[in-house]
Coordinates of C-alpha atoms and ligand atoms in Angstrom, one line a residue:
X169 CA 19.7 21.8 -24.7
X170 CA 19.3 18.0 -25.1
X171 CA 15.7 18.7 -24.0
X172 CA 14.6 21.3 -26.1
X173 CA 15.9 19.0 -28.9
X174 CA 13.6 16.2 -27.6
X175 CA 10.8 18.8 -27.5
X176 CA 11.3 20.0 -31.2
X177 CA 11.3 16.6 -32.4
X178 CA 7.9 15.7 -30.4
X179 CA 6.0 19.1 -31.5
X180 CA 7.2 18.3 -35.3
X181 CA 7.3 14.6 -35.0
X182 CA 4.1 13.4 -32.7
X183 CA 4.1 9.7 -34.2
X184 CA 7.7 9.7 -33.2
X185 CA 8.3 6.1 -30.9
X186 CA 10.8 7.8 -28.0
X187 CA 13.9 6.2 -27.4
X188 CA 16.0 8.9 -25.3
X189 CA 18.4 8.9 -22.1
X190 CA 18.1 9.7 -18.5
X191 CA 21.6 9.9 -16.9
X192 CA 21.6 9.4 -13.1
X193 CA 24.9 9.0 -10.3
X194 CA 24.4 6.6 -8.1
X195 CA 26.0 7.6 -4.8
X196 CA 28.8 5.6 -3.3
X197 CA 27.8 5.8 -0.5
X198 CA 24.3 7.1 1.7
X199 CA 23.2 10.7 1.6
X200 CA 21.8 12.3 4.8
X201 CA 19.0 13.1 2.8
X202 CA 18.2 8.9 2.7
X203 CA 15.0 7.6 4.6
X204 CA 14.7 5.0 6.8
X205 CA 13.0 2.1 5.5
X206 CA 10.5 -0.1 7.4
X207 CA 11.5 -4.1 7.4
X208 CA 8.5 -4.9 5.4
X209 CA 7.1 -1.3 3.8
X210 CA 4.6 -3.4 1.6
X211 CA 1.4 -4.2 3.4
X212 CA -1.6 -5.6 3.0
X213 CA -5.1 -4.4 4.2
X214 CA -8.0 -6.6 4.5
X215 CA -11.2 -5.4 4.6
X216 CA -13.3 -6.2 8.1
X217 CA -16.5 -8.8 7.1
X218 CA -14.5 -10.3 4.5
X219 CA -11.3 -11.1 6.5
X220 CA -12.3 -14.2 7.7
X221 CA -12.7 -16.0 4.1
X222 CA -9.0 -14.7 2.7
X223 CA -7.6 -16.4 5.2
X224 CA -9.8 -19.4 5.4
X225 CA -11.1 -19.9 2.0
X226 CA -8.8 -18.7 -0.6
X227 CA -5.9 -20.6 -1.5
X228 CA -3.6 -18.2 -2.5
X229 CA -3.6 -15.6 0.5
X230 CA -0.8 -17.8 2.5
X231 CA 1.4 -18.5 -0.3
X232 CA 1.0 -14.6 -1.7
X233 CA 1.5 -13.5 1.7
X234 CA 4.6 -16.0 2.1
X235 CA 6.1 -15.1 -1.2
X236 CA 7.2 -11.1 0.3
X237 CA 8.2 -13.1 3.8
X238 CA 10.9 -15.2 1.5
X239 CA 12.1 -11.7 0.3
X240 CA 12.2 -10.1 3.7
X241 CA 12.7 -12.6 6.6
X242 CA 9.2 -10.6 7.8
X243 CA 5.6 -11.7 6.9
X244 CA 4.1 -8.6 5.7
X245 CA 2.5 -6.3 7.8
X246 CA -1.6 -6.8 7.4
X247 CA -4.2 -4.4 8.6
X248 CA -8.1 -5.4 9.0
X249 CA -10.7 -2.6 8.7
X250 CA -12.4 -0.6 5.8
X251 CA -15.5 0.5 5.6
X252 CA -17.5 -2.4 7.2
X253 CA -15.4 -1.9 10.7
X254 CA -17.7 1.0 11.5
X255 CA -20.8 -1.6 10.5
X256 CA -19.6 -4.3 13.4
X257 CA -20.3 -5.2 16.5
X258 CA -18.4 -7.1 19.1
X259 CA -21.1 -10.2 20.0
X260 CA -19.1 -12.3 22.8
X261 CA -21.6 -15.0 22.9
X262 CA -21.1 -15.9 19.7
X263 CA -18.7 -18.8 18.1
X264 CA -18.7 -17.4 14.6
X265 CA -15.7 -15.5 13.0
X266 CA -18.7 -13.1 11.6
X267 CA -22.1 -13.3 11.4
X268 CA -24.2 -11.3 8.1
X269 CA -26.7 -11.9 5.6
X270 CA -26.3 -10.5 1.9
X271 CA -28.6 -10.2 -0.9
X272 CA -25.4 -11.3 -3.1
X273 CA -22.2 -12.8 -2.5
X274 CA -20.7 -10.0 -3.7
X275 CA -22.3 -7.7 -1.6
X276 CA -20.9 -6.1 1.3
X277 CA -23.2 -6.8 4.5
X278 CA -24.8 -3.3 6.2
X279 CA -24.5 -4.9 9.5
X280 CA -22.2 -7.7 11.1
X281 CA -21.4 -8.8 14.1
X282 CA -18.4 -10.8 14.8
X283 CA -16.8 -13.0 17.6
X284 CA -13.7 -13.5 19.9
X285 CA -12.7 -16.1 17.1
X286 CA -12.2 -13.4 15.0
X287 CA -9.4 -12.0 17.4
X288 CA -7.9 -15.9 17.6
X289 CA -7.7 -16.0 13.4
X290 CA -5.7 -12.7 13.6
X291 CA -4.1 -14.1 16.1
X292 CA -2.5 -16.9 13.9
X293 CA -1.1 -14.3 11.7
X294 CA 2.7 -14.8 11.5
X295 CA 3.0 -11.2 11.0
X296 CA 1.8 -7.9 12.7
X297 CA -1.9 -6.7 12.5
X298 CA -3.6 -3.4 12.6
X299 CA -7.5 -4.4 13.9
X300 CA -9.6 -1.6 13.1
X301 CA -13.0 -1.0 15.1
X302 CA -16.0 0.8 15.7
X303 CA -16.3 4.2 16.5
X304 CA -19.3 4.9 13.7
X305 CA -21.8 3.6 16.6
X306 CA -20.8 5.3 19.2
X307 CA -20.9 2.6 21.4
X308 CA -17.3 2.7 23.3
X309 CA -18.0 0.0 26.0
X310 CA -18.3 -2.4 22.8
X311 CA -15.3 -1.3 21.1
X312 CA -13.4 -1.8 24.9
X313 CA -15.0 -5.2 24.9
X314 CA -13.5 -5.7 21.2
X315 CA -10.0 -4.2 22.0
X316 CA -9.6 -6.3 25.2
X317 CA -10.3 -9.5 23.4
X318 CA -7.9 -8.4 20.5
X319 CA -5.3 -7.2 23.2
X320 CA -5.4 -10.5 25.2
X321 CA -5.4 -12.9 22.5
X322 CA -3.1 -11.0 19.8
X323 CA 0.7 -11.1 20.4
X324 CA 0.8 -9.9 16.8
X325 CA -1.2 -7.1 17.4
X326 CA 0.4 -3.8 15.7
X327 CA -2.5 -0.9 16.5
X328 CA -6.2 -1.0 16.9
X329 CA -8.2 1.5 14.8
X330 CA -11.1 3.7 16.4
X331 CA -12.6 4.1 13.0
X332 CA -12.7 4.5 9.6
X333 CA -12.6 7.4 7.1
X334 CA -14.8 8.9 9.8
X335 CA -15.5 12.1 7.5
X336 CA -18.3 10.1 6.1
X337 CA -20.0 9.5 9.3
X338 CA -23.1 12.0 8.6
X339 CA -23.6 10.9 5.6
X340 CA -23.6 7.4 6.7
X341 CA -26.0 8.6 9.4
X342 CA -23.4 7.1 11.8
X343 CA -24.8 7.2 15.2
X344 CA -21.3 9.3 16.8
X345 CA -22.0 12.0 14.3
X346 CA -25.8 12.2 14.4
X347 CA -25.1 12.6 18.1
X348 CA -23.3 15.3 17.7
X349 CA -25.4 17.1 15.6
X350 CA -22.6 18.7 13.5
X351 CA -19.4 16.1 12.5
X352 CA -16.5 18.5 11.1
X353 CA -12.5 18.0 11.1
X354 CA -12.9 19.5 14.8
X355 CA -15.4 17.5 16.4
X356 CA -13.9 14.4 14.7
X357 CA -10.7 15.3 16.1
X358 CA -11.7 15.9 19.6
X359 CA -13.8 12.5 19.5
X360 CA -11.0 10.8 18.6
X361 CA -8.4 12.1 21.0
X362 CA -11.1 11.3 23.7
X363 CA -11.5 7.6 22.2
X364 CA -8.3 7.4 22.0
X365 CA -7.8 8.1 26.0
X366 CA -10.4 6.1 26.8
X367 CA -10.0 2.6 25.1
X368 CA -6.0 3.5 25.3
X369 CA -6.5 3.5 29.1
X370 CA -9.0 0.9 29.8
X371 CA -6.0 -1.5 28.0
X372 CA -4.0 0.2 30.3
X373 CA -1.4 0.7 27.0
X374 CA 0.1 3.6 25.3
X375 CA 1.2 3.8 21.7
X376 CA -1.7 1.3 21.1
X377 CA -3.8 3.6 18.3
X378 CA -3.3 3.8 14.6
X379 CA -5.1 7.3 14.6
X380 CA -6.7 9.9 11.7
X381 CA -7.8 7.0 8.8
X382 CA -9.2 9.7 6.5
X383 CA -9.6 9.2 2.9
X384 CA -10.2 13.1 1.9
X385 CA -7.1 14.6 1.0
X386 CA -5.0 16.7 3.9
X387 CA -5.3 19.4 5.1
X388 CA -8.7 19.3 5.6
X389 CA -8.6 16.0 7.0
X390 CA -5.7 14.3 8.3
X391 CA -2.7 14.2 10.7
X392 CA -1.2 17.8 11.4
X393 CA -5.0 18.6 11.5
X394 CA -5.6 16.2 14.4
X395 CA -2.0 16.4 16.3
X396 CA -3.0 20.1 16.7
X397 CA -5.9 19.3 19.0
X398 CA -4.3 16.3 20.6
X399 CA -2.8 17.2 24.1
X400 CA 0.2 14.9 25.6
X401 CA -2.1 12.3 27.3
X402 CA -4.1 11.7 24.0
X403 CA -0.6 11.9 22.0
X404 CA 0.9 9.1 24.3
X405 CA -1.8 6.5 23.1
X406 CA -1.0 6.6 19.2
X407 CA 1.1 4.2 18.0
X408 CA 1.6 5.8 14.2
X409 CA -1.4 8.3 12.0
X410 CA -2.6 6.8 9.0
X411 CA -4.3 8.1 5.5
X412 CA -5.9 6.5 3.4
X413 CA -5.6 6.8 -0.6
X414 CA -7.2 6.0 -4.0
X415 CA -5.9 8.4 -6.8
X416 CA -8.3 7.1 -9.6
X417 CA -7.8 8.8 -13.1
X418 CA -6.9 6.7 -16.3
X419 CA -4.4 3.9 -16.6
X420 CA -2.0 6.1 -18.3
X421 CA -1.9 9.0 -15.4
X422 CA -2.5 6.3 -12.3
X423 CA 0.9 4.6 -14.0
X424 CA 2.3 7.7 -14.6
X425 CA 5.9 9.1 -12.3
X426 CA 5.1 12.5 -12.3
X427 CA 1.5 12.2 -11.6
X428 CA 2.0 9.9 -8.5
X429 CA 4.9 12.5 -7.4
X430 CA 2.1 15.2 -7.3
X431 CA -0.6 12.7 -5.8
X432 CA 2.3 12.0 -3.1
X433 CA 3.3 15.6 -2.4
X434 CA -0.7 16.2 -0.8
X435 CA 0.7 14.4 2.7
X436 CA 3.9 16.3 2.3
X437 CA 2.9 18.4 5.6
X438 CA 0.9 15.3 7.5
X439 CA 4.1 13.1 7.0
X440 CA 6.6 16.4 8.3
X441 CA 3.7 16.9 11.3
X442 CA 3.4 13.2 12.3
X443 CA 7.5 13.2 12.3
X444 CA 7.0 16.3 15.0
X445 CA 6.1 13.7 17.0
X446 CA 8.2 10.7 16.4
X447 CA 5.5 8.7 15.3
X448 CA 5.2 6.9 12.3
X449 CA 2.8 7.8 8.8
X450 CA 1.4 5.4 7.2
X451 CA -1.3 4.9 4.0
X452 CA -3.2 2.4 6.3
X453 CA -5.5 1.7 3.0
X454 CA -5.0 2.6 -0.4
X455 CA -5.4 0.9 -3.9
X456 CA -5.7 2.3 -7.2
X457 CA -9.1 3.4 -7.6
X458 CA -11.5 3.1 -4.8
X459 CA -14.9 0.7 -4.6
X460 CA -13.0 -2.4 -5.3
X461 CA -11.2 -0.3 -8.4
X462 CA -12.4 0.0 -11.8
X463 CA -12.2 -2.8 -14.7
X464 CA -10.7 -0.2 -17.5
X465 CA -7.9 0.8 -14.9
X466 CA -7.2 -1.7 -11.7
X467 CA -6.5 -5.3 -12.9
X468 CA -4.0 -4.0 -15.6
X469 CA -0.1 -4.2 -15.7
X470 CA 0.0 -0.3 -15.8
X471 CA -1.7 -0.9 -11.7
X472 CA 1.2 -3.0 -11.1
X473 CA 3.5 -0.7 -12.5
X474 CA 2.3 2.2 -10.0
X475 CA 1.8 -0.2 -7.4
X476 CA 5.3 -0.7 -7.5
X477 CA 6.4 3.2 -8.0
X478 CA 3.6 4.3 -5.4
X479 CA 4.8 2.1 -2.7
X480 CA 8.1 2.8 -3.2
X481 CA 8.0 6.3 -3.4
X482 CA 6.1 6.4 -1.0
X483 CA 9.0 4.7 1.7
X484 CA 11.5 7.2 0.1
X485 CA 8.6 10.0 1.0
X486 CA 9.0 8.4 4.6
X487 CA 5.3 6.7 4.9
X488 CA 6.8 4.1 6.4
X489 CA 4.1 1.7 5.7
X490 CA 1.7 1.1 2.3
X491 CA -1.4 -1.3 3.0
X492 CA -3.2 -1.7 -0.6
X493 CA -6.6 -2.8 0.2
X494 CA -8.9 -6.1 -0.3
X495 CA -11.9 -5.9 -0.3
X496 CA -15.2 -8.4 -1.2
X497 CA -13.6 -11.6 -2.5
X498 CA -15.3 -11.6 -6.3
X499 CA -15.8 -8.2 -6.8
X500 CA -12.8 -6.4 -6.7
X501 CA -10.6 -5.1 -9.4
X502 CA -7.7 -4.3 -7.8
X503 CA -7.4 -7.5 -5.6
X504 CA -3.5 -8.5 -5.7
X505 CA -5.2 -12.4 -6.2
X506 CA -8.7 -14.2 -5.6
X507 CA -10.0 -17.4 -5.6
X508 CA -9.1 -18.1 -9.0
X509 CA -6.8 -16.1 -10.8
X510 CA -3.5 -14.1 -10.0
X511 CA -3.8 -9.8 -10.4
X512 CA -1.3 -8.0 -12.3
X513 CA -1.1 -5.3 -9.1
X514 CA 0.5 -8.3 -7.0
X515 CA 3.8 -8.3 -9.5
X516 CA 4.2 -4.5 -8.6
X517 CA 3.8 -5.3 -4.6
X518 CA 6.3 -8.3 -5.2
X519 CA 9.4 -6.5 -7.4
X520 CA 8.7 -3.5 -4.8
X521 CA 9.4 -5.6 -1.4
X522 CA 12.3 -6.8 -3.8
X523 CA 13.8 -3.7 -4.0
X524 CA 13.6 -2.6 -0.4
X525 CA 14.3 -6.1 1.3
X526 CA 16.7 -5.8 4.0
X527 CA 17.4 -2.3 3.1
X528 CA 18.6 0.6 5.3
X529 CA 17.6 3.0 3.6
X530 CA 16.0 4.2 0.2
X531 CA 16.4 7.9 -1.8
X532 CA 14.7 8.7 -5.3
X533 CA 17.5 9.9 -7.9
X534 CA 14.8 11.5 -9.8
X535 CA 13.2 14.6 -9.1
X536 CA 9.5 13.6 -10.4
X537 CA 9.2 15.4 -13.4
X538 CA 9.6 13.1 -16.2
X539 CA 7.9 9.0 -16.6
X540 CA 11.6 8.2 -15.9
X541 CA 11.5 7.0 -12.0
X542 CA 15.0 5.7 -10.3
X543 CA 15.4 4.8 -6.8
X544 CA 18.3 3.4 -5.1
X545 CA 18.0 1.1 -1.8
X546 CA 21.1 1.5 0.8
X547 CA 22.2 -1.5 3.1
X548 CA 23.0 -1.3 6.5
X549 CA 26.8 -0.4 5.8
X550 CA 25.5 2.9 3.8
X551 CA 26.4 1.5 0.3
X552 CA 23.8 0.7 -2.3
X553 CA 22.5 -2.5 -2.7
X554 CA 19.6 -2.2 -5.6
X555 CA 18.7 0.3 -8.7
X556 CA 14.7 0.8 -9.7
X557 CA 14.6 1.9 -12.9
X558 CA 11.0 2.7 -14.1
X559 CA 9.6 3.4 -17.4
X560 CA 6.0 4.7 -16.3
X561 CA 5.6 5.9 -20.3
X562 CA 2.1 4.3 -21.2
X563 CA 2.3 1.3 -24.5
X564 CA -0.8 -0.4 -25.7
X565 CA 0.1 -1.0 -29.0
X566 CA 2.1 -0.7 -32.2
X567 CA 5.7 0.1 -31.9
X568 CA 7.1 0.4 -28.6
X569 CA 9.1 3.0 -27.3
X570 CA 12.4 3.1 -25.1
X571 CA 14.3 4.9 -22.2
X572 CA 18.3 4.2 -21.7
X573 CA 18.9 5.1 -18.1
X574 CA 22.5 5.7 -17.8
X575 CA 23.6 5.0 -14.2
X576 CA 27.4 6.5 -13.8
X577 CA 29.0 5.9 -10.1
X578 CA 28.4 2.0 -10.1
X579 CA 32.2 0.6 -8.9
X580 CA 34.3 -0.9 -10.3
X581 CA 32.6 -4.2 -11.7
X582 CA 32.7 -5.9 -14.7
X583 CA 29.2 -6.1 -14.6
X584 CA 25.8 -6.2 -13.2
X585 CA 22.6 -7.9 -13.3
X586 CA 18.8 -7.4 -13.1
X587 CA 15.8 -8.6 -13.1
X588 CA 12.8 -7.4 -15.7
X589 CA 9.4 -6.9 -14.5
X590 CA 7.4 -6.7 -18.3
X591 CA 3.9 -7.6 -20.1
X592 CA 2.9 -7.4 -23.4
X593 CA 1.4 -4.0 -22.8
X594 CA 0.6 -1.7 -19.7
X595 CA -3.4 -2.9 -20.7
X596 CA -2.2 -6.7 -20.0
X597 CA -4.8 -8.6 -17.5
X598 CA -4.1 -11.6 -15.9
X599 CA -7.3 -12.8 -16.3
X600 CA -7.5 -12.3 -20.0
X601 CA -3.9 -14.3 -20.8
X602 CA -1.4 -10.7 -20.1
X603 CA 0.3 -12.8 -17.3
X604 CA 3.2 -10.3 -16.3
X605 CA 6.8 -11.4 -15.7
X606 CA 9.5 -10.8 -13.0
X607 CA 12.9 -11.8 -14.0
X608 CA 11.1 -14.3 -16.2
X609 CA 8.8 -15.8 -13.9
X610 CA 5.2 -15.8 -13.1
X611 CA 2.9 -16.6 -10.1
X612 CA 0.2 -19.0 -10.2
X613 CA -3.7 -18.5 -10.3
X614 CA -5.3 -19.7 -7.1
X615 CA -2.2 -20.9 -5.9
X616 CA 0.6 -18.0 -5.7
X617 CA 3.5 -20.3 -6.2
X618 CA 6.2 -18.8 -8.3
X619 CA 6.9 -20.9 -11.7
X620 CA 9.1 -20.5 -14.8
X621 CA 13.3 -20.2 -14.6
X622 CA 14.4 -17.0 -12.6
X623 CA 16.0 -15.0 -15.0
X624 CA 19.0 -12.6 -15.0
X625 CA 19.9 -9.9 -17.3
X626 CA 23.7 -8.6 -17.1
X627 CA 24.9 -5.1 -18.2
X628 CA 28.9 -4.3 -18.8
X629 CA 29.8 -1.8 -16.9
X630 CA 32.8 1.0 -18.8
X631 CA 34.1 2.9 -15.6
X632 CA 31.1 2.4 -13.5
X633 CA 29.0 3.7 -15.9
X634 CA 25.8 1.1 -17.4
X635 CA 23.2 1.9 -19.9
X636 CA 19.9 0.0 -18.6
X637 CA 16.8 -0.4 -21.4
X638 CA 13.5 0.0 -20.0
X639 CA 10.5 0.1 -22.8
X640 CA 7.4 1.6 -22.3
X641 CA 5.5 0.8 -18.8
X642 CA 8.2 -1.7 -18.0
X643 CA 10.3 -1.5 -15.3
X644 CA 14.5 -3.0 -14.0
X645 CA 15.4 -4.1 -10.8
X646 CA 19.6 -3.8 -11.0
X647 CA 21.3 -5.7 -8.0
X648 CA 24.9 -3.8 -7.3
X649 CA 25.7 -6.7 -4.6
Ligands
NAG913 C1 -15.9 -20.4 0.8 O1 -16.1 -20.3 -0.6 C2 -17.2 -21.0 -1.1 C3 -17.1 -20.9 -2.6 O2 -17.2 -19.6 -3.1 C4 -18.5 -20.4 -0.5 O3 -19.6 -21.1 -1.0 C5 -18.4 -20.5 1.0 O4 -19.5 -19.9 1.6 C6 -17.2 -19.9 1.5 N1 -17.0 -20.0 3.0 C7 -16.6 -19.1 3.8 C8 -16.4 -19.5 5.2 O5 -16.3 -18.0 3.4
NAG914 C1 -23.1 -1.3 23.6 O1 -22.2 -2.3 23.9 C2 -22.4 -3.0 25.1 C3 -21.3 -3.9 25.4 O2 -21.0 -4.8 24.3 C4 -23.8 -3.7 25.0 O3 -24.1 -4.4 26.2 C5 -24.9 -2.7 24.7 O4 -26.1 -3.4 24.4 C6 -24.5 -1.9 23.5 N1 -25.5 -0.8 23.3 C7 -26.2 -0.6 22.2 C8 -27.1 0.6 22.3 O5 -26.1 -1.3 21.3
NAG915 C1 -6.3 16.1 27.4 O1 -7.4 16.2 26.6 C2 -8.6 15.4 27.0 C3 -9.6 15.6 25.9 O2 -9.1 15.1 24.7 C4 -9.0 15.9 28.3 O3 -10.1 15.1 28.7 C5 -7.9 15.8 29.3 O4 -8.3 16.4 30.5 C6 -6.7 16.6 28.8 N1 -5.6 16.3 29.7 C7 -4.8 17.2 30.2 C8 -3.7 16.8 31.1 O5 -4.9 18.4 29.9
NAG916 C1 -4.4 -17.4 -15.3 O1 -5.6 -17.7 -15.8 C2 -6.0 -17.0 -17.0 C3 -7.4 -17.3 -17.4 O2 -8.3 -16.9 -16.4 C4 -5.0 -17.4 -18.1 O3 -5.3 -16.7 -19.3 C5 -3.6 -17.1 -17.6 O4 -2.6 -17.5 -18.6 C6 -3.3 -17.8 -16.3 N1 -2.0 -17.4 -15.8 C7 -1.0 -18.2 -15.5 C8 0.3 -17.7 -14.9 O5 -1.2 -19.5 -15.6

């Protein structure tokens, strides 16, 4: 009824700012149908040539990185591969982290070679690593070389990759699948459960392979497609299956609940056929738009907004890990920071791991139909600890809209508080003066450091019943503990 009022006054009203309620009961305490949540869901992805100069040559990567590991106890989880993995080659003699020549500096080399120092950097890491390889050259005694080296020197290390997106092989003219002669779902699947066997064995480890790393869209590629050729001895060597992700589109449908439900809902079956085994699904690279992003769509605070829905429905979706890519250091639009100024996506990744820090368990309230996104996070006890409240409704200018979330079931408190993760429109860019803010407080360019006055809002509660505010593309973190 409510609804049908709400659509009369939209057909006859278009100009018509919205400012209408979402009710949603929090439960007291966990439902079965609650996920599991990683300790640190949020990731980071790192892109192979390139790696060497985030960590060594731009400021802010420590501090960025160390800003979720104050949230979490955990340094986030970091995974190094992309396209360029399948361009490298293991070069023991040499002392460099990577050696490559580029036309630009903002080019991404066709061929690299890189060292055992590269292994001893990702070494240093004070959190797990992902090291993707080569498969693309179909040399496998180089990529044995490469995943003995990473295996001796790495205690951090997570998984090793045995290629990337490997669907674009041919096209690549990729040495495995001109080899072949033919490179489909099926003959990628059966080279990688042989790869898989073989480097898994000559580390003498199992669970040791984040396998699949496809970018087209299941079920053409991706996990229930590979599990179903993989026998039990290739099974025993993968650690977790991975996809990757980049849903493109406008800044209004990227940002947009309901649209990333339906982008989501494509690895619906790879996440139910990777849980067949016990293993874990991730989105071992993803970011808003792919090839570094797009200026009109990736560096706004409408990217930060879905950053922060994406990854978050995504853990609720049980892919228990979300590594948004980085790629060339000065040409990428959806970088969370650079050299020189913060990106409005990092705000997203930082209220997300927020939410879900030291969390049990997470379910989504909402059933993706409307802009009107609410999660709740669980604690180890089975009794909520946070509220996400998301307005994904898209404001650029002129008056700005509103969404009153009522939240009924929230005990019997006076009060609560929250924190507000705004901009001065969903088009704001760091880099043009739209700095974001988290509970008041901003992150600084090149450095990462957090500045300004944390700031709480509080809400009476009647009952256990509070009326939150969100306005367009903004978004409320409520604390219940
Ligand atoms: C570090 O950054 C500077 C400035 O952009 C650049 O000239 C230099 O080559 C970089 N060094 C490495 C190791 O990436
Ligand atoms: C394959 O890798 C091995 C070990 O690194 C190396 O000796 C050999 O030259 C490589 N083969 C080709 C064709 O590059
Ligand atoms: C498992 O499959 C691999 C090919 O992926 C094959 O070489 C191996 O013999 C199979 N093992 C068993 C026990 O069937
Ligand atoms: C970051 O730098 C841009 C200019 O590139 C500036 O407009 C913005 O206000 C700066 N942000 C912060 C938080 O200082």
């Amino acid at each position: 009824m409510l609804l049908n009022c709400k659509q009369a006054a939209w057909i006859v009203l278009p100009a018509l700012v919205r400012a209408a309620t979402v009710t949603y009961s929090v439960p007291a305490s966990v439902p079965t149908s609650a996920v599991a949540l990683d300790v640190a869901p949020v990731g980071i992805s790192f892109e192979f040539f390139t790696f060497p100069s985030y960590f060594l040559n731009v400021t802010a990567t420590n501090q960025c990185l160390a800003n979720f590991e104050a949230l979490t106890g955990v340094w986030p989880p970091i995974r190094i591969g992309g396209t360029t993995q399948d361009r490298a080659d293991y070069d023991p003699a040499t002392s460099a982290y990577v050696v490559y020549s580029v036309a630009s500096s903002v080019d991404a080399p066709a061929s690299l070679t890189f060292g055992q120092s590269f292994m001893s950097l990702a070494a240093t890491y004070a959190g797990n690593v992902v090291m993707g390889l080569n498969r693309g050259h179909n040399n496998i005694s180089n990529t044995i070389a490469a995943a003995k080296v990473a295996k001796a020197k790495m205690s951090n290390l997570r998984a090793i990759e045995l290629g990337n997106e490997p669907e674009y092989y041919l096209s690549a003219s990729q040495p495995i699948a001109v080899a072949a002669g033919t490179w489909t779902p099926a003959v990628d699947a059966a080279s990688q459960d042989d790869w898989d066997i073989r480097v898994g064995s000559a580390l003498s480890t199992t669970k040791i392979i984040q396998a699949g790393n496809s970018n087209t869209a299941p079920p053409t590629w991706g996990a229930a497609e590979l599990i179903a050729t993989e026998n039990a001895t290739a099974q025993s060597y993968v650690y977790d299956y991975a996809h990757h992700n980049y849903p493109g589109g406008t800044i209004s449908s990227l940002m947009s609940h309901s649209d990333i439900y339906s982008n989501l809902a494509v690895f619906d079956a790879d996440i139910a056929a990777a849980a067949t085994t016990g293993k874990d699904y991730v989105l071992g690279e993803t970011n808003s738009v792919s090839g570094g992003g797009a200026s009109t769509v990736s560096p706004l605070f409408g990217a930060a907004l879905w950053t922060l829905d994406y990854s978050v429905m995504a853990s609720s979706k049980n892919i228990k890990r979300t590594y948004f890519h980085h790629g060339t250091i000065g040409a990428c639009y959806y970088c969370f920071w650079g050299r020189y100024d913060m990106g409005a996506p990092y705000y997203g990744a930082y209220v997300a791991t927020a939410f879900m820090a030291g969390g049990a368990s997470i379910s989504e309230l909402d059933t993706g139909s409307t802009n009107y996104a609410a999660y709740v996070v669980y604690d180890s006890a089975g009794k909520p600890l946070r509220v996400l409240l998301i307005n994904s409704d898209y404001y650029s200018s002129g008056t700005r809209g509103s969404e009153t979330f009522v939240l009924t079931g929230l005990g019997s408190g006076a009060s609560v508080k929250s924190k507000r993760l705004t901009a001065a429109s969903a088009n704001s860019r760091v880099d043009q003066g739209g700095n974001p803010t988290f509970g008041g407080q901003t992150f600084a360019n090149g450095t990462c450091v957090v500045g300004g006055t944390e700031t709480f809002e509080s809400t009476g509660l009647s009952g256990g019943v509070g009326s939150f505010v969100a306005s367009a593309s903004e978004a409320l973190l409520v604390y219940l503990q």
